[in-house]
Each structure stands twice: as C-alpha cells, then as structure tokens.
CSV table of C-alpha atoms in Angstrom, one decimal:
chain,number,residue,atom,x,y,z
B,1051,MET,CA,0.0,0.0,0.0
B,1052,SER,CA,1.4,3.4,-0.9
B,1053,THR,CA,2.1,6.2,1.6
B,1054,TYR,CA,-0.9,8.2,0.3
B,1055,SER,CA,-3.2,5.2,0.5
B,1056,LYS,CA,-2.2,4.7,4.1
B,1057,GLU,CA,-3.0,8.4,4.8
B,1058,VAL,CA,-6.4,8.0,3.1
B,1059,PHE,CA,-7.1,4.9,5.4
B,1060,ARG,CA,-6.1,6.8,8.5
B,1061,LYS,CA,-8.2,9.9,7.7
B,1062,THR,CA,-11.2,7.8,6.7
B,1063,LEU,CA,-11.1,6.1,10.1
B,1064,HIS,CA,-10.6,9.5,11.6
B,1065,VAL,CA,-13.8,10.9,10.0
B,1066,ALA,CA,-15.8,7.8,11.0
B,1067,VAL,CA,-14.8,8.3,14.6
B,1068,LEU,CA,-15.7,12.0,14.3
B,1069,PHE,CA,-19.3,11.1,13.4
B,1070,PHE,CA,-19.3,8.7,16.4
B,1071,THR,CA,-18.9,11.7,18.7
B,1072,ILE,CA,-22.2,13.2,17.5
B,1073,PHE,CA,-23.9,10.0,18.5
B,1074,TRP,CA,-22.4,10.4,22.0
B,1075,PHE,CA,-23.8,13.9,22.3
B,1076,TYR,CA,-27.3,12.5,21.9
B,1077,MET,CA,-26.9,9.1,23.6
B,1078,TYR,CA,-28.0,10.6,26.9
B,1079,GLU,CA,-30.1,13.5,28.0
B,1080,ASP,CA,-27.7,14.2,30.8
B,1081,TRP,CA,-24.2,15.4,29.8
B,1082,LYS,CA,-22.7,13.9,33.0
B,1083,LYS,CA,-23.8,10.4,31.9
B,1084,SER,CA,-22.3,11.0,28.4
B,1085,VAL,CA,-19.0,12.2,29.8
B,1086,PHE,CA,-18.9,9.4,32.4
B,1087,THR,CA,-19.4,6.7,29.9
B,1088,ILE,CA,-16.7,8.2,27.6
B,1089,ALA,CA,-14.3,8.2,30.6
B,1090,VAL,CA,-15.1,4.5,31.3
B,1091,VAL,CA,-14.6,3.6,27.6
B,1092,LEU,CA,-11.2,5.4,27.7
B,1093,ILE,CA,-10.1,3.6,30.8
B,1094,ILE,CA,-11.0,0.2,29.4
B,1095,VAL,CA,-10.1,0.6,25.7
B,1096,TYR,CA,-6.9,2.6,25.9
B,1097,PRO,CA,-4.8,-0.1,27.7
B,1098,ILE,CA,-6.1,-2.7,25.2
B,1099,LEU,CA,-5.1,-0.6,22.2
B,1100,LEU,CA,-1.7,0.0,23.8
B,1101,LEU,CA,-1.2,-3.7,24.3
B,1102,LEU,CA,-2.3,-4.5,20.8
B,1103,SER,CA,0.1,-2.0,19.4
B,1104,LYS,CA,3.0,-4.0,20.8
B,1105,VAL,CA,2.0,-7.1,18.8
B,1106,PRO,CA,4.5,-7.7,16.1
B,1107,GLY,CA,3.2,-6.5,12.7
B,1108,MET,CA,0.2,-4.7,14.2
B,1109,THR,CA,1.4,-1.2,13.5
B,1110,LYS,CA,2.0,-2.1,9.8
B,1111,LEU,CA,-1.4,-3.9,9.6
B,1112,VAL,CA,-3.4,-0.9,10.6
B,1113,ASN,CA,-1.2,1.5,8.6
B,1114,ALA,CA,-0.1,3.4,11.7
B,1115,ARG,CA,2.9,5.7,11.3
B,1116,LYS,CA,4.4,4.6,14.7
B,1117,THR,CA,3.7,2.1,17.5
B,1118,GLY,CA,0.9,3.2,19.7
B,1119,GLU,CA,-0.4,5.9,17.3
B,1120,PHE,CA,-4.0,4.7,17.4
B,1121,ALA,CA,-4.0,4.2,21.1
B,1122,ASN,CA,-2.7,7.7,21.7
B,1123,SER,CA,-5.0,9.3,19.1
B,1124,PHE,CA,-7.9,7.5,20.7
B,1125,ALA,CA,-7.0,8.8,24.2
B,1126,ALA,CA,-6.6,12.3,22.8
B,1127,LEU,CA,-10.0,12.1,21.1
B,1128,MET,CA,-11.8,10.8,24.3
B,1129,ILE,CA,-10.2,13.4,26.5
B,1130,MET,CA,-11.0,16.1,24.0
B,1131,PHE,CA,-14.7,15.0,24.0
B,1132,ILE,CA,-14.8,15.1,27.8
B,1133,VAL,CA,-13.5,18.7,27.8
B,1134,VAL,CA,-15.6,20.0,25.0
B,1135,ALA,CA,-18.8,18.3,26.2
B,1136,SER,CA,-18.3,19.4,29.8
B,1137,ILE,CA,-17.9,23.0,28.8
B,1138,CYS,CA,-20.3,23.4,25.8
B,1139,TRP,CA,-23.0,21.0,26.8
B,1140,GLY,CA,-22.5,20.9,30.6
B,1141,TRP,CA,-21.7,24.6,31.4
B,1142,LEU,CA,-23.4,26.4,28.5
B,1143,GLY,CA,-26.1,23.8,27.9
B,1144,ASP,CA,-25.6,23.9,24.1
B,1145,ARG,CA,-24.7,20.7,22.2
B,1146,ALA,CA,-24.3,22.7,18.9
B,1147,ILE,CA,-21.2,24.5,20.1
B,1148,GLY,CA,-19.6,21.3,21.1
B,1149,ILE,CA,-20.4,19.6,17.8
B,1150,ALA,CA,-19.2,22.7,15.9
B,1151,SER,CA,-16.0,22.7,17.8
B,1152,ILE,CA,-15.2,19.2,16.9
B,1153,PHE,CA,-16.2,19.6,13.3
B,1154,ALA,CA,-14.1,22.8,13.0
B,1155,TRP,CA,-11.2,20.4,13.3
B,1156,GLY,CA,-12.2,17.0,11.9
B,1157,PRO,CA,-13.0,17.5,8.2
B,1158,GLY,CA,-10.4,20.2,7.9
B,1159,ASP,CA,-7.7,18.1,9.4
B,1160,ALA,CA,-8.5,15.2,7.0
B,1161,ALA,CA,-8.5,17.7,4.0
B,1162,ALA,CA,-5.2,19.3,5.2
B,1163,ALA,CA,-3.5,15.9,5.3
B,1164,LEU,CA,-4.8,14.5,2.0
B,1165,ILE,CA,-4.5,17.7,0.0
B,1166,GLY,CA,-1.2,18.6,1.6
B,1167,LYS,CA,0.3,15.3,0.7
B,1168,LYS,CA,-1.0,15.3,-2.8
B,1169,PHE,CA,-0.5,19.0,-3.8
B,1170,GLY,CA,1.5,20.5,-0.9
B,1171,SER,CA,4.4,21.9,-2.9
B,1172,ILE,CA,4.9,25.0,-0.6
B,1173,LYS,CA,6.3,23.8,2.7
B,1174,ILE,CA,5.6,25.8,5.8
B,1175,GLY,CA,5.6,25.4,9.6
B,1176,ARG,CA,8.3,25.0,12.2
B,1177,LYS,CA,9.8,21.9,10.7
B,1178,HIS,CA,8.6,22.6,7.1
B,1179,LYS,CA,6.7,19.3,7.1
B,1180,LYS,CA,3.3,20.8,6.4
B,1181,SER,CA,2.1,22.8,3.4
B,1182,LEU,CA,0.4,26.1,2.5
B,1183,GLN,CA,-2.1,24.1,0.4
B,1184,GLY,CA,-2.9,21.9,3.4
B,1185,SER,CA,-3.4,24.8,5.7
B,1186,ILE,CA,-5.7,26.5,3.2
B,1187,ALA,CA,-7.7,23.3,2.9
B,1188,MET,CA,-7.9,23.2,6.7
B,1189,PHE,CA,-9.2,26.7,6.8
B,1190,VAL,CA,-11.8,26.2,4.1
B,1191,PHE,CA,-13.2,23.0,5.4
B,1192,SER,CA,-13.2,24.3,9.0
B,1193,PHE,CA,-15.1,27.4,7.9
B,1194,ALA,CA,-17.6,25.4,5.9
B,1195,SER,CA,-18.1,22.9,8.7
B,1196,VAL,CA,-18.9,25.5,11.4
B,1197,ILE,CA,-21.3,27.3,9.0
B,1198,ALA,CA,-23.1,24.0,8.2
B,1199,VAL,CA,-23.4,23.0,11.9
B,1200,TYR,CA,-24.7,26.4,12.9
B,1201,MET,CA,-27.2,26.5,10.0
B,1202,ILE,CA,-28.5,23.1,10.9
B,1203,PHE,CA,-29.0,24.2,14.5
B,1204,GLY,CA,-30.3,27.6,13.6
B,1205,LYS,CA,-27.8,29.6,15.7
B,1206,TYR,CA,-27.3,33.3,15.3
B,1207,ASN,CA,-27.9,35.4,12.2
B,1208,VAL,CA,-25.9,35.0,9.0
B,1209,ALA,CA,-23.4,37.8,9.6
B,1210,PHE,CA,-22.6,36.6,13.2
B,1211,THR,CA,-22.3,33.0,12.0
B,1212,VAL,CA,-19.9,33.9,9.2
B,1213,LEU,CA,-17.8,36.0,11.5
B,1214,ALA,CA,-17.6,33.2,14.1
B,1215,ALA,CA,-16.8,30.6,11.5
B,1216,LEU,CA,-14.0,32.8,9.9
B,1217,LEU,CA,-12.2,33.4,13.2
B,1218,THR,CA,-12.7,29.7,14.3
B,1219,ALA,CA,-11.3,28.5,11.0
B,1220,PHE,CA,-8.3,30.8,11.2
B,1221,VAL,CA,-7.5,29.6,14.8
B,1222,SER,CA,-8.0,26.0,13.8
B,1223,ALA,CA,-5.8,26.2,10.8
B,1224,THR,CA,-3.1,28.0,12.8
B,1225,VAL,CA,-3.1,25.5,15.6
B,1226,GLU,CA,-3.1,22.6,13.1
B,1227,LEU,CA,-0.1,24.1,11.4
B,1228,LEU,CA,1.9,24.6,14.7
B,1229,VAL,CA,1.0,21.4,16.6
B,1230,GLU,CA,3.1,18.3,15.9
B,1231,ASN,CA,3.0,14.6,16.7
B,1232,GLY,CA,-0.8,14.2,16.4
B,1233,PHE,CA,-1.8,16.3,19.3
B,1234,ASP,CA,-4.0,18.4,17.1
B,1235,THR,CA,-6.7,15.8,17.9
B,1236,PHE,CA,-7.0,17.6,21.2
B,1237,TYR,CA,-5.7,21.1,20.7
B,1238,CYS,CA,-7.6,22.0,17.5
B,1239,PRO,CA,-11.1,21.3,18.8
B,1240,VAL,CA,-10.4,22.8,22.1
B,1241,SER,CA,-9.0,26.0,20.6
B,1242,ALA,CA,-12.0,26.1,18.2
B,1243,MET,CA,-14.2,25.7,21.2
B,1244,GLY,CA,-12.5,28.7,22.9
B,1245,VAL,CA,-13.4,30.9,20.0
B,1246,LEU,CA,-17.0,29.6,19.7
B,1247,VAL,CA,-17.6,29.9,23.4
B,1248,LEU,CA,-16.4,33.5,23.3
B,1249,PHE,CA,-18.9,34.3,20.4
B,1250,GLU,CA,-21.6,32.6,22.4
B,1251,MET,CA,-20.9,34.7,25.4
B,1252,ILE,CA,-21.0,37.9,23.2
B,1253,TRP,CA,-24.2,36.8,21.6
B,1254,ARG,CA,-25.9,36.2,25.0
B,1255,LEU,CA,-24.9,39.7,26.1
C-alpha cells in the first residue's frame, strides 16, 4: 500500500470516529452520563489498544505511522470530547457549540493531510513538514463545517455566524499548522471551542 493510500485509510477512520462523537452527544439527555461513559470507555479501551500496538506487525497492519499511534489518538479524542462536552453541553447547555468545535477540526484536518500530501508543494511550519495548500484546505473545510453545523441548529444570524466561522477556521488552521505529533486531535477542537464559546458569550450579552 502506498504512503498516500495509508493516509487515506487513517483519515477515513478519523472521520468515521468523528461522526461517532455526534452519537455520543445524543446518547444521553444528561451530559454527565455521556462524559462518564466516555471516561469509562477510555479507561477500558486505551490499555487494550496500547497492548495490541505491541503485537509484532500490528502497526503495519493498521497502517499506523508509529507504534501506539492509534492508542494515543484514541486517548486524545476521548479526553477532548470530555473537555468539549463538559464546557459546551454541561456549562453552556448547548450541544451545537460542542459539535461545531469538533467539526471545526475533523473534516479540515483530513483535508489538510490529504490535499497537503497530494498537492503540498509550498512547505511551511516550524519543521517545514506541512504545506500552505494543506493549511488553506484546513481553513476552508473548518469554515464550511462551522457554517453547516450552525445553520442546521439555527444559531445566530448570517453575519454573526460567518464571523464566528471565519475566526474559528483561522485559529483551527493556525493550531493545526503549529501542533506536531498528532496532538492536534486535542488542541484544534479545544482552541476552536474557545473561539466559539467567546462568540456565544458575546451573543448572549
């Protein structure tokens, strides 16, 4: 399997898990139950994934770039959900902000990786491993995702939604560019959440 095909596999799995988080936002009416069950899943599944990653040939079989990649990505995703759900759904009482925060990262991150690897001729970032084309893809998909989520949930007016989406996409693309070693799974949605929570507080005023 080619390097690009491996990346497609990883990002397809990544997007599939992304939609799983929406299900978890609606699995329970009480946010505490949702967060608690995610924490339980993390405690049980993470050690199993970590042990499986030590099995000879497993890293190659699942097209992981390094040993323990999926286990660590899974942990980052679960912790991110706990933080985002607790603040957006628990504190603000608004699932839409949480979902928008996660989608401000997910589709854009996949697009950045795939477009960056295919067409990323202009290298940027601290280690020059990422590309301008990938960062632009991250911005565009992040912007479109926030717009789509907020339109579905009927939040704000058009101008305020566009402004919120623009700033969120800019922050998400910047964080994705700067963060290394897969930690964008946590930092991108959380930074997007910070922007969207700020806009929510301004809107409520």
